[in-house]
PDB file of C-alpha atoms and ligand atoms in Angstrom:
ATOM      1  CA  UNK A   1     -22.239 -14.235 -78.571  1.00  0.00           C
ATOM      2  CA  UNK A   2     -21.778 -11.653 -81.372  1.00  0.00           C
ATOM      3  CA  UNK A   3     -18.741  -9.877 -79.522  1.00  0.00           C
ATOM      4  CA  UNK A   4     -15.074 -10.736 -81.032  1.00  0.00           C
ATOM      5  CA  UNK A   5     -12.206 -11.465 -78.612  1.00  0.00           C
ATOM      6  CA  UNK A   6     -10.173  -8.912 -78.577  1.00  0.00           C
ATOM      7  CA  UNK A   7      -6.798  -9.605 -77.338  1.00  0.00           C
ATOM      8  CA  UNK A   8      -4.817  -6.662 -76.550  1.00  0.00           C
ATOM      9  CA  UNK A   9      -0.731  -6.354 -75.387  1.00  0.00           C
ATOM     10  CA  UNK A  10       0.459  -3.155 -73.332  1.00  0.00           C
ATOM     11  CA  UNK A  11       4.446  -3.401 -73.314  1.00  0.00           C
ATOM     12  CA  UNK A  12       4.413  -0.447 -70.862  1.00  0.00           C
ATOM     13  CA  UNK A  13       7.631   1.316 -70.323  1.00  0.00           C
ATOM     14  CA  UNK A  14       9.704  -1.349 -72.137  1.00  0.00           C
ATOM     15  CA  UNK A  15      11.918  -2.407 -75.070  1.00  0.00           C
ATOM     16  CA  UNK A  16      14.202  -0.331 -77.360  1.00  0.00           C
ATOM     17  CA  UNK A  17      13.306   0.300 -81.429  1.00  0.00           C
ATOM     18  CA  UNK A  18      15.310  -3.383 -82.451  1.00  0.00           C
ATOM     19  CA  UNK A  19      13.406  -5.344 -79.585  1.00  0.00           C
ATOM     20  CA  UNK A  20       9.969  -3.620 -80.221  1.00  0.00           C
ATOM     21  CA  UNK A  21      10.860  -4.417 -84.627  1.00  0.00           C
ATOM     22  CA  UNK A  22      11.633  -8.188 -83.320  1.00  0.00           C
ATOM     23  CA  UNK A  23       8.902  -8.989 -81.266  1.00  0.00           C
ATOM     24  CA  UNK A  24       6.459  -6.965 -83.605  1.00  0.00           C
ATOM     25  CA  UNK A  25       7.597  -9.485 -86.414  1.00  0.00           C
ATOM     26  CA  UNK A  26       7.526 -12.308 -84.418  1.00  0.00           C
ATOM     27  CA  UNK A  27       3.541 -11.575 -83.568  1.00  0.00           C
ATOM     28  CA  UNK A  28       2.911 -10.393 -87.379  1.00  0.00           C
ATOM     29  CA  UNK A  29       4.432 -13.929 -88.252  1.00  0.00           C
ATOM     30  CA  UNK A  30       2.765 -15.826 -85.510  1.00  0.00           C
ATOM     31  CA  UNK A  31      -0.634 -13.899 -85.339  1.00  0.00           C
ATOM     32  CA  UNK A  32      -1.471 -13.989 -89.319  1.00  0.00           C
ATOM     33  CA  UNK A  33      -3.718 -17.056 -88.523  1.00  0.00           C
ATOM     34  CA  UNK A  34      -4.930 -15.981 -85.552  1.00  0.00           C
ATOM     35  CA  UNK A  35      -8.479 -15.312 -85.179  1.00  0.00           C
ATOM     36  CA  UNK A  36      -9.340 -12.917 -82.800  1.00  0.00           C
ATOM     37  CA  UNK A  37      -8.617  -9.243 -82.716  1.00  0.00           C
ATOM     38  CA  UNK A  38      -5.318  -8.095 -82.115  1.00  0.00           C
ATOM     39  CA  UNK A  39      -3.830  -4.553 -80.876  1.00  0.00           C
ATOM     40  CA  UNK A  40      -0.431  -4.150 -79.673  1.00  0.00           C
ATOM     41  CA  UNK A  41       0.462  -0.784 -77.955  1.00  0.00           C
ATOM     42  CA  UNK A  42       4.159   0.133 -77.309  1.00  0.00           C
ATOM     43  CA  UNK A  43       5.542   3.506 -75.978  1.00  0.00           C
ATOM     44  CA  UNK A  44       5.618   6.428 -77.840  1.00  0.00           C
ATOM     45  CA  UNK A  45       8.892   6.405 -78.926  1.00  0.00           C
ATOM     46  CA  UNK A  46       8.406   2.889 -80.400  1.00  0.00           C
ATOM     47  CA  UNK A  47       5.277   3.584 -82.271  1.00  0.00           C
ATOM     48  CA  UNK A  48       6.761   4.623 -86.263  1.00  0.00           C
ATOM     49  CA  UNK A  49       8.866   1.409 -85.813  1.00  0.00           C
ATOM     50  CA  UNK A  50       6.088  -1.045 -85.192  1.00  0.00           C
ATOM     51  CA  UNK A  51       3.506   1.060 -87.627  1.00  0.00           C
ATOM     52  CA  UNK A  52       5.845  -0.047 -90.271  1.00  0.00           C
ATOM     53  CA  UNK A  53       5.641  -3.575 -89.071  1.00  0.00           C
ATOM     54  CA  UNK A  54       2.542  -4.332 -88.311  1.00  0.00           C
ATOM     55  CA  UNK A  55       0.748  -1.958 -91.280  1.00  0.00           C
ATOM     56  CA  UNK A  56      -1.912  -4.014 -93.354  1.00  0.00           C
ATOM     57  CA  UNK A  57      -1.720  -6.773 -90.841  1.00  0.00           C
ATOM     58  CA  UNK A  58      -4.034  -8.316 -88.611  1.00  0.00           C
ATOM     59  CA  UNK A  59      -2.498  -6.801 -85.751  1.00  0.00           C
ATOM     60  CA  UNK A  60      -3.549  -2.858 -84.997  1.00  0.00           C
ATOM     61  CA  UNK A  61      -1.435   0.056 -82.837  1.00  0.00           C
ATOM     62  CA  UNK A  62      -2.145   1.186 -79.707  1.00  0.00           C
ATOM     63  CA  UNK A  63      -0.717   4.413 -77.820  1.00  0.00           C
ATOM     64  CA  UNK A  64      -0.748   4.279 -74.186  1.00  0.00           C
ATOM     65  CA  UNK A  65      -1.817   7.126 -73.181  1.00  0.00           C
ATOM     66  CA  UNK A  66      -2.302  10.918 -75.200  1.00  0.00           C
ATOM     67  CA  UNK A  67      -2.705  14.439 -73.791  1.00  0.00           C
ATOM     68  CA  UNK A  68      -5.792  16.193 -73.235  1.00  0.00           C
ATOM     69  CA  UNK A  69      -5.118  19.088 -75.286  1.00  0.00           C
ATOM     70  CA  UNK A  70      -4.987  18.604 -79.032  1.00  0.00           C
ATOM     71  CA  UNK A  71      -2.067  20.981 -79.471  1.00  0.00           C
ATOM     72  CA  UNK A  72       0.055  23.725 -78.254  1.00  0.00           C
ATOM     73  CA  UNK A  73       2.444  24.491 -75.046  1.00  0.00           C
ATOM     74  CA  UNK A  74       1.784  20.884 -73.138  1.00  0.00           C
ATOM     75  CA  UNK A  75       6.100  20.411 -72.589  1.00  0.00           C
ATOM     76  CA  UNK A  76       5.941  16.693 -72.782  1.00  0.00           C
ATOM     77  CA  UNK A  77       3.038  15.453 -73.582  1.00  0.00           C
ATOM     78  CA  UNK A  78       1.873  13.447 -77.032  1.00  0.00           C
ATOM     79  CA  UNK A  79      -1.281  14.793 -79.480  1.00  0.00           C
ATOM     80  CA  UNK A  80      -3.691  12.947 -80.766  1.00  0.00           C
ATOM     81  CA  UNK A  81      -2.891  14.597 -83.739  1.00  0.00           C
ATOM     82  CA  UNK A  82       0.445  12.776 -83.822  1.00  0.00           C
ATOM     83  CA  UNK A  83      -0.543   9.341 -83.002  1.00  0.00           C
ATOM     84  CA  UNK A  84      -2.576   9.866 -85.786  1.00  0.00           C
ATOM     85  CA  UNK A  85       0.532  10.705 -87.661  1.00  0.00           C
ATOM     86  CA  UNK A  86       2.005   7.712 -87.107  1.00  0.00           C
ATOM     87  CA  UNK A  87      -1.188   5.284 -87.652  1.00  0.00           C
ATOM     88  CA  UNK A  88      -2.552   4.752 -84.576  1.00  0.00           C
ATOM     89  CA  UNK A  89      -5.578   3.256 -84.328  1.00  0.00           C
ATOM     90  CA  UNK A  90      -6.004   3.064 -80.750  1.00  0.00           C
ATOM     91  CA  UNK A  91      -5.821   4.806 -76.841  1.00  0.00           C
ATOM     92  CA  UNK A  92      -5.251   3.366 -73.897  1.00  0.00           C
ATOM     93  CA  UNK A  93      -7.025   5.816 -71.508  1.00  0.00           C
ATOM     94  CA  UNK A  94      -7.237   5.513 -67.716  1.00  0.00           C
ATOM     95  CA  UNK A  95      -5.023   2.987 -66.670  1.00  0.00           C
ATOM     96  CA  UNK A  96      -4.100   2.478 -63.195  1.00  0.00           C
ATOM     97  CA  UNK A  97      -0.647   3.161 -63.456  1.00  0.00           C
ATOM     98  CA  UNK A  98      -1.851   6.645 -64.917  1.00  0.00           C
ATOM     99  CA  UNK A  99      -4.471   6.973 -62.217  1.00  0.00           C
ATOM    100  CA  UNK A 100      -2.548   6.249 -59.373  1.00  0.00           C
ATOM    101  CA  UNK A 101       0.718   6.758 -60.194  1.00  0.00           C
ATOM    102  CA  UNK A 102       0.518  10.037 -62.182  1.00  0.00           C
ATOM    103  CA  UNK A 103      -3.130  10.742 -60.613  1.00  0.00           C
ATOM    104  CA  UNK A 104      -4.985  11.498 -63.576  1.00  0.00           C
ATOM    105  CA  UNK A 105      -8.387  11.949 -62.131  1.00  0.00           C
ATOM    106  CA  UNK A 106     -11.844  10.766 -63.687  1.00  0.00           C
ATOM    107  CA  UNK A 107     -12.340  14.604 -65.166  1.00  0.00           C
ATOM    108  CA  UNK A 108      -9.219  14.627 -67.196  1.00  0.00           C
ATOM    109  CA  UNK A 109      -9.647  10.901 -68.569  1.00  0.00           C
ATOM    110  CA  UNK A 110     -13.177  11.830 -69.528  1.00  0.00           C
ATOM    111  CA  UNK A 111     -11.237  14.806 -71.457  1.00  0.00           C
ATOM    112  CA  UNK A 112      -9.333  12.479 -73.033  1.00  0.00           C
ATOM    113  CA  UNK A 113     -11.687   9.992 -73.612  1.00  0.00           C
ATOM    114  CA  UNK A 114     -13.661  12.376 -75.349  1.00  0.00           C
ATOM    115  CA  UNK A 115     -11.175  14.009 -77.886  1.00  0.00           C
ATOM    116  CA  UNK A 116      -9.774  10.958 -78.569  1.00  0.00           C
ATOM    117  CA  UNK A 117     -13.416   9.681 -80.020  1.00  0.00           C
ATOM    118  CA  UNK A 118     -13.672  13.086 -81.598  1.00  0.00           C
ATOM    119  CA  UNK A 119     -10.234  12.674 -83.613  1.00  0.00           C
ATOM    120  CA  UNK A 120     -11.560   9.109 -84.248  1.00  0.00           C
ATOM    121  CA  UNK A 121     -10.134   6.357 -82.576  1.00  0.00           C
ATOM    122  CA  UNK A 122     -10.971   4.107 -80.890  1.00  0.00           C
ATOM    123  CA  UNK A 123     -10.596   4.036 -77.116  1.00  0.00           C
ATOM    124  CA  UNK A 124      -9.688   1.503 -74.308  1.00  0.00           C
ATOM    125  CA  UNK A 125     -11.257   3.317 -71.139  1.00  0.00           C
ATOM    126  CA  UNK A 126      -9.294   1.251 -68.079  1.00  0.00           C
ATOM    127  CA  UNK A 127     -11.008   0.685 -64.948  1.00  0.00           C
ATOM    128  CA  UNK A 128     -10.355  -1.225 -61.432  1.00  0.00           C
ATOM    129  CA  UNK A 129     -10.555  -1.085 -57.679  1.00  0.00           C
ATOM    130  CA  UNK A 130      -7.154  -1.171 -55.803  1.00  0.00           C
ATOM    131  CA  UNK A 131      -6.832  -4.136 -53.032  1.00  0.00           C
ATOM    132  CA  UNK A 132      -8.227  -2.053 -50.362  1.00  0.00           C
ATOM    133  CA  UNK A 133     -11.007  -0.727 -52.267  1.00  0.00           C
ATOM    134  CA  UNK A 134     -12.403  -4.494 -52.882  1.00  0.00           C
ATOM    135  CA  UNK A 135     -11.598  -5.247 -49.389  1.00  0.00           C
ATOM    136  CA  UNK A 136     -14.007  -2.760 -48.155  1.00  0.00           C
ATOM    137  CA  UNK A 137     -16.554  -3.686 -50.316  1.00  0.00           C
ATOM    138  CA  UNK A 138     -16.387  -0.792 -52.758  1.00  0.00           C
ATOM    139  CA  UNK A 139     -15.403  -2.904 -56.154  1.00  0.00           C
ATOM    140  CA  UNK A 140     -19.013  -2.058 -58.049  1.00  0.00           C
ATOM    141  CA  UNK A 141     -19.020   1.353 -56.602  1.00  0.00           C
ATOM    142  CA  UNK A 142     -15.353   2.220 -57.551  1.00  0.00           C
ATOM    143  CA  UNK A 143     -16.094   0.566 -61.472  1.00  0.00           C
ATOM    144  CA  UNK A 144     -19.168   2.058 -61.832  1.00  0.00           C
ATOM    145  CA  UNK A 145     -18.270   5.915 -60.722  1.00  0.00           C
ATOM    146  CA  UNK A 146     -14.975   5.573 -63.262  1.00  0.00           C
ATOM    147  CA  UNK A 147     -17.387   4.099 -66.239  1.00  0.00           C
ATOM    148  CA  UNK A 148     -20.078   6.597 -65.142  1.00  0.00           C
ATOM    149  CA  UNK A 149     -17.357   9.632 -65.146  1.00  0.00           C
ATOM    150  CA  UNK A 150     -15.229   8.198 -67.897  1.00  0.00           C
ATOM    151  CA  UNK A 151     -17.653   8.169 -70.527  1.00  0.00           C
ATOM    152  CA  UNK A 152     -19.821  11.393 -69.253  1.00  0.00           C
ATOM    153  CA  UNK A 153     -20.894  13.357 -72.817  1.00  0.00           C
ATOM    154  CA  UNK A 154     -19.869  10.339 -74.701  1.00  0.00           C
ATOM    155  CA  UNK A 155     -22.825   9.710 -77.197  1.00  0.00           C
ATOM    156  CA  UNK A 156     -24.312   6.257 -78.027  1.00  0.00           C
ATOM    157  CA  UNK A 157     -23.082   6.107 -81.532  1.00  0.00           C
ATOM    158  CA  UNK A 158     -19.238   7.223 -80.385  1.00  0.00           C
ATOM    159  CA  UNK A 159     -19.555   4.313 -77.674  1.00  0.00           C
ATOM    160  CA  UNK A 160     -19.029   1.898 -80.565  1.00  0.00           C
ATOM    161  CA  UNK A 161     -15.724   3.002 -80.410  1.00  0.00           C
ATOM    162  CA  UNK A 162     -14.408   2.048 -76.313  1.00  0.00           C
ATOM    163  CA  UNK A 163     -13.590  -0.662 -75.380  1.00  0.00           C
ATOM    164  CA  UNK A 164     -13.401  -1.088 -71.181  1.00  0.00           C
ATOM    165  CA  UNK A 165     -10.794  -2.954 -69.711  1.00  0.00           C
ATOM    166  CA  UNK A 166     -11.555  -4.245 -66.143  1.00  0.00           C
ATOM    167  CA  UNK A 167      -7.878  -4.139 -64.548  1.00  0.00           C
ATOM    168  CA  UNK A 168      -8.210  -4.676 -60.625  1.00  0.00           C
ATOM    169  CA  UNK A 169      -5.058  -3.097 -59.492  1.00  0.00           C
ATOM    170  CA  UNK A 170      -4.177  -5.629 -57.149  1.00  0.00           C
ATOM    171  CA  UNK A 171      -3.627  -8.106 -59.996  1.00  0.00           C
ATOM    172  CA  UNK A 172      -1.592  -5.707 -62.151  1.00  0.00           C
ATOM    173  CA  UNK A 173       1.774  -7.298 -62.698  1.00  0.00           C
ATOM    174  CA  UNK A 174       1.712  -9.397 -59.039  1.00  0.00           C
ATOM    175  CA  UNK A 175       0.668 -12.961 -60.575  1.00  0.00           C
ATOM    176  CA  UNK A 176      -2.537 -12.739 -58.404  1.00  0.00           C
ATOM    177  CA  UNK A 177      -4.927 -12.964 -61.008  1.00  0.00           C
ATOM    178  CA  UNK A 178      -9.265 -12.320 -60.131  1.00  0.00           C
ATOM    179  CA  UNK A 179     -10.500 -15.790 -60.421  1.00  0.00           C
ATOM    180  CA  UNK A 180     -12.888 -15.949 -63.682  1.00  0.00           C
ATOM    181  CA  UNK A 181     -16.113 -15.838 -61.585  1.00  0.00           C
ATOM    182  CA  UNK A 182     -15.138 -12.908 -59.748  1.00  0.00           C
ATOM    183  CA  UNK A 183     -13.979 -11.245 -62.621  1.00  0.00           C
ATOM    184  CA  UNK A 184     -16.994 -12.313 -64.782  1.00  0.00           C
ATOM    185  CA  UNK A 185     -18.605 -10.623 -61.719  1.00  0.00           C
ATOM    186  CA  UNK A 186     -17.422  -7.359 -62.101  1.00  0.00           C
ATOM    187  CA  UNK A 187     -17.461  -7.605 -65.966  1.00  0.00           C
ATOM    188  CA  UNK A 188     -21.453  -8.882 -65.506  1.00  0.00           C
ATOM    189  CA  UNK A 189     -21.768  -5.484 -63.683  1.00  0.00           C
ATOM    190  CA  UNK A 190     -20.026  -3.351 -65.831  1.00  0.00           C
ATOM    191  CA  UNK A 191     -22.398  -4.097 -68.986  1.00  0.00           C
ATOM    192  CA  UNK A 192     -25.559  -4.209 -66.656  1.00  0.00           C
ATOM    193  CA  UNK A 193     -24.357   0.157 -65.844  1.00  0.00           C
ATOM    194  CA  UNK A 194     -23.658   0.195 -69.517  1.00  0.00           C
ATOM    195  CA  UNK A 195     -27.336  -1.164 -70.190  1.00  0.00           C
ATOM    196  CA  UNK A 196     -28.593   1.821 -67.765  1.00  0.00           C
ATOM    197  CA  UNK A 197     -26.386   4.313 -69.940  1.00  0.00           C
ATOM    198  CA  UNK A 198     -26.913   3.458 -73.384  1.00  0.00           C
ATOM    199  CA  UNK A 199     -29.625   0.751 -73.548  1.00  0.00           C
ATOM    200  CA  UNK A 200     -29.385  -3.127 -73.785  1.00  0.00           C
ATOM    201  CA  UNK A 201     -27.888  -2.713 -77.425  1.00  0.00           C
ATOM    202  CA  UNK A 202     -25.228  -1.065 -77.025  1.00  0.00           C
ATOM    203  CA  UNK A 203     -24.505  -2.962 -73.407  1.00  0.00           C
ATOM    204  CA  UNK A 204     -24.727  -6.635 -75.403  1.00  0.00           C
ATOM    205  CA  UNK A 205     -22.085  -5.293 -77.513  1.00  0.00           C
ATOM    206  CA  UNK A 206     -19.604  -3.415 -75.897  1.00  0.00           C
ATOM    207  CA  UNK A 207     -16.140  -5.344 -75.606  1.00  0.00           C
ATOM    208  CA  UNK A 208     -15.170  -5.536 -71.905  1.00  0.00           C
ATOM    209  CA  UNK A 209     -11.900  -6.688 -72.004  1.00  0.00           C
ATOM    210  CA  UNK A 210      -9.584  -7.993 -68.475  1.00  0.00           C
ATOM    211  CA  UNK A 211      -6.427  -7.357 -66.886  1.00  0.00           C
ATOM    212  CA  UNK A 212      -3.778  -7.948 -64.856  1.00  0.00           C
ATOM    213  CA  UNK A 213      -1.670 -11.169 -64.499  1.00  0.00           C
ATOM    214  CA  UNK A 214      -2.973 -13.059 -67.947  1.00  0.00           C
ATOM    215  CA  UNK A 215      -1.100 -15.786 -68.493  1.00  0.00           C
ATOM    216  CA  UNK A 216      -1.090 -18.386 -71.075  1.00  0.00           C
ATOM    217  CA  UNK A 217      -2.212 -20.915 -68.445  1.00  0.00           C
ATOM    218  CA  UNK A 218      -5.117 -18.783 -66.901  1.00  0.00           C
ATOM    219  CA  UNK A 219      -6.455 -17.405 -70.041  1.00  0.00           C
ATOM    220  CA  UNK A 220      -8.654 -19.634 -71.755  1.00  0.00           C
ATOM    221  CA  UNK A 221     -10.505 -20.459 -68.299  1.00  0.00           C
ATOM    222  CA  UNK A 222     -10.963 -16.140 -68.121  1.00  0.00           C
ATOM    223  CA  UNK A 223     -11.980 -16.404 -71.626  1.00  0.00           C
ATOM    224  CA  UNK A 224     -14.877 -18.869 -71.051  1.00  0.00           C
ATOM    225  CA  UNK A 225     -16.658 -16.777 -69.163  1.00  0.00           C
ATOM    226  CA  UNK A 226     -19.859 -15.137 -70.682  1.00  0.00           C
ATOM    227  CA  UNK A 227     -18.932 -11.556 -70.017  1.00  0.00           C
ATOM    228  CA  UNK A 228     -15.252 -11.215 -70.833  1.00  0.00           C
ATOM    229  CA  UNK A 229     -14.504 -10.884 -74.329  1.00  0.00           C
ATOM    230  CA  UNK A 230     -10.724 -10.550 -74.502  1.00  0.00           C
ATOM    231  CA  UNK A 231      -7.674  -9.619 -72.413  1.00  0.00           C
ATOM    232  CA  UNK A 232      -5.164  -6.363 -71.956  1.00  0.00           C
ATOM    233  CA  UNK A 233      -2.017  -8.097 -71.125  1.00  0.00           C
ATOM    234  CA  UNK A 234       1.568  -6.362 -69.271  1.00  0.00           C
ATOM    235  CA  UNK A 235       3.836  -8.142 -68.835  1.00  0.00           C
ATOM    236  CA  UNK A 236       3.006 -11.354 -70.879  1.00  0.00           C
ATOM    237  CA  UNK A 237       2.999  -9.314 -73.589  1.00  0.00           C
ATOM    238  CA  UNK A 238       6.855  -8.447 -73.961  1.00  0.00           C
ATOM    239  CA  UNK A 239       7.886 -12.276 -75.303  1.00  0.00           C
ATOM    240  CA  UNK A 240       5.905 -13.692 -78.938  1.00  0.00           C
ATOM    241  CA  UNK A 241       6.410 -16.930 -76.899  1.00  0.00           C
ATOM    242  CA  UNK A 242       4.198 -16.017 -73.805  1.00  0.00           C
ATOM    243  CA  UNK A 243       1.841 -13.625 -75.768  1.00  0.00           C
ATOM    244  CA  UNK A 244       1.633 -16.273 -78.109  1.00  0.00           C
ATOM    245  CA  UNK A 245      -0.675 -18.777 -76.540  1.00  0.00           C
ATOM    246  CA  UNK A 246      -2.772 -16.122 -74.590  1.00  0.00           C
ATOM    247  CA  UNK A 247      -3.458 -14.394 -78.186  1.00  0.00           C
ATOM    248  CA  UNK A 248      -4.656 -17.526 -79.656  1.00  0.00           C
ATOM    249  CA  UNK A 249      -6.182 -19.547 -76.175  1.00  0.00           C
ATOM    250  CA  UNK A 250      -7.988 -22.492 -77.212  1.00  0.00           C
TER     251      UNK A 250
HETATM  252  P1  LIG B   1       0.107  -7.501 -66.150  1.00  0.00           P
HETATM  253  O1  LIG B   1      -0.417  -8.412 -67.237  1.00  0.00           O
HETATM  254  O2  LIG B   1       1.601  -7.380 -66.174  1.00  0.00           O
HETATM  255  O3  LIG B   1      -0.469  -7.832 -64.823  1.00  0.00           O
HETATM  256  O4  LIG B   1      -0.418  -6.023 -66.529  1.00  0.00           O
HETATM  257  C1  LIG B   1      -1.762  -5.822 -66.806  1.00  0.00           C
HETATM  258  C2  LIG B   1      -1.940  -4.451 -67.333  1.00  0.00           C
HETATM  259  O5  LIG B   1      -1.787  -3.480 -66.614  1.00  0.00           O
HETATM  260  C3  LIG B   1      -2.280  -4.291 -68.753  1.00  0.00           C
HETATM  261  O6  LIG B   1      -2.653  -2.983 -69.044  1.00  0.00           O
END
């Protein structure tokens, strides 16, 4: 498989500036050998902090989120213009806690999605089906209409810079993770709508990453499967010592 792991930590809505500089140093320290690819994304607030850690390592910054308006009167929200600012490389777009919590729809992620690419970074573009979604049946047609919509005017050469997370919503932070053959499943899927998109190129190497509930003890089994090329952690991503051992699963 030409596709790199790419192992990914979203600390969410946690930590202060001295816990964010501690853990960040902890990973710098503990990562250097590490072999995969390595992104950590803290809030906002915490980003200049662990820039200044993390800069020149192997470990890049991610933002969680950015508006959809480059600039102007948006009271609260974050440009890409200053994540760039403070060297980030990456955005977390679509996530389930922004979809259903904040109910960003498909149209406004595809905004995002599409001025993030066009300030140049590069883009994790979330997807997943919520419990009773998958219990009716719906899980390819729920992941396929938010990759379909997500990445709508998104051109072949820009797609080498998304990533897709598959993050079923029902294992986001309960400890019920999908079982690597479901998952695989869904992952399997995602490429093949990829393939109909952009072509079998661009579908072999997209990075399709999973989420929700990786642990140390569940990753390397999720790894192993053909289709999943890395992980987007939560809340195993807040402690070097349970990150750790997911970012470098044997
Ligand atoms: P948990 O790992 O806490 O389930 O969170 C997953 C997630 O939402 C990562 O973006």
């Amino acid at each position: 498989m030409s596709r790199n792991y790419y192992m990914a930590g979203n600390w969410k809505m946690h930590m202060t500036r001295t816990e964010a500089a501690q853990l960040a140093q902890d990973l710098v320290s503990q990562l250097r050998d590490g072999k995969h690819k390595y992104l950590v994304a803290p809030s906002f607030t915490l980003l200049e902090t662990v820039s200044a850690m993390i800069e020149g390592t192997n470990i890049q910054l991610g933002a969680q989120n950015c508006a959809a308006e480059e600039q102007g009167a948006h009271t609260g929200e974050v440009s890409v213009l200053q994540l760039k600012d403070l060297g980030v490389h990456t955005i977390i777009l679509g996530h389930s806690e922004r979809r259903h919590v904040y109910k960003e729809d498909d149209a406004l992620i595809n905004k995002k999605v599409k001025l993030a690419l066009k300030h140049g970074f590069e883009v994790i573009l979330c997807i997943g089906e919520l419990l009773e979604e998958r219990e009716a049946g719906k899980v390819e047609e729920v992941c396929e209409a938010q990759t379909v919509k997500g990445l709508e005017g998104v051109s072949v050469a820009d797609l080498g810079s998304v990533v897709i997370a598959y993050e079923p919503v029902w294992a986001i932070g309960t400890g019920k993770t999908a079982t690597p053959q479901d998952a695989e499943a869904v992952h399997a899927f995602v490429r093949k709508v990829i393939a109909r998109l952009y072509g079998d190129d661009a579908a072999s190497k997209i990075v399709i990453q999973y989420g929700g509930s990786v642990k140390a003890d569940n990753a390397a089994q999720l790894m192993a499967m053909e289709n999943i090329d890395g992980a987007l952690v939560g809340g195993a991503s807040l402690k070097a010592d349970s990150f750790i051992p997911i970012a470098k699963f044997a």
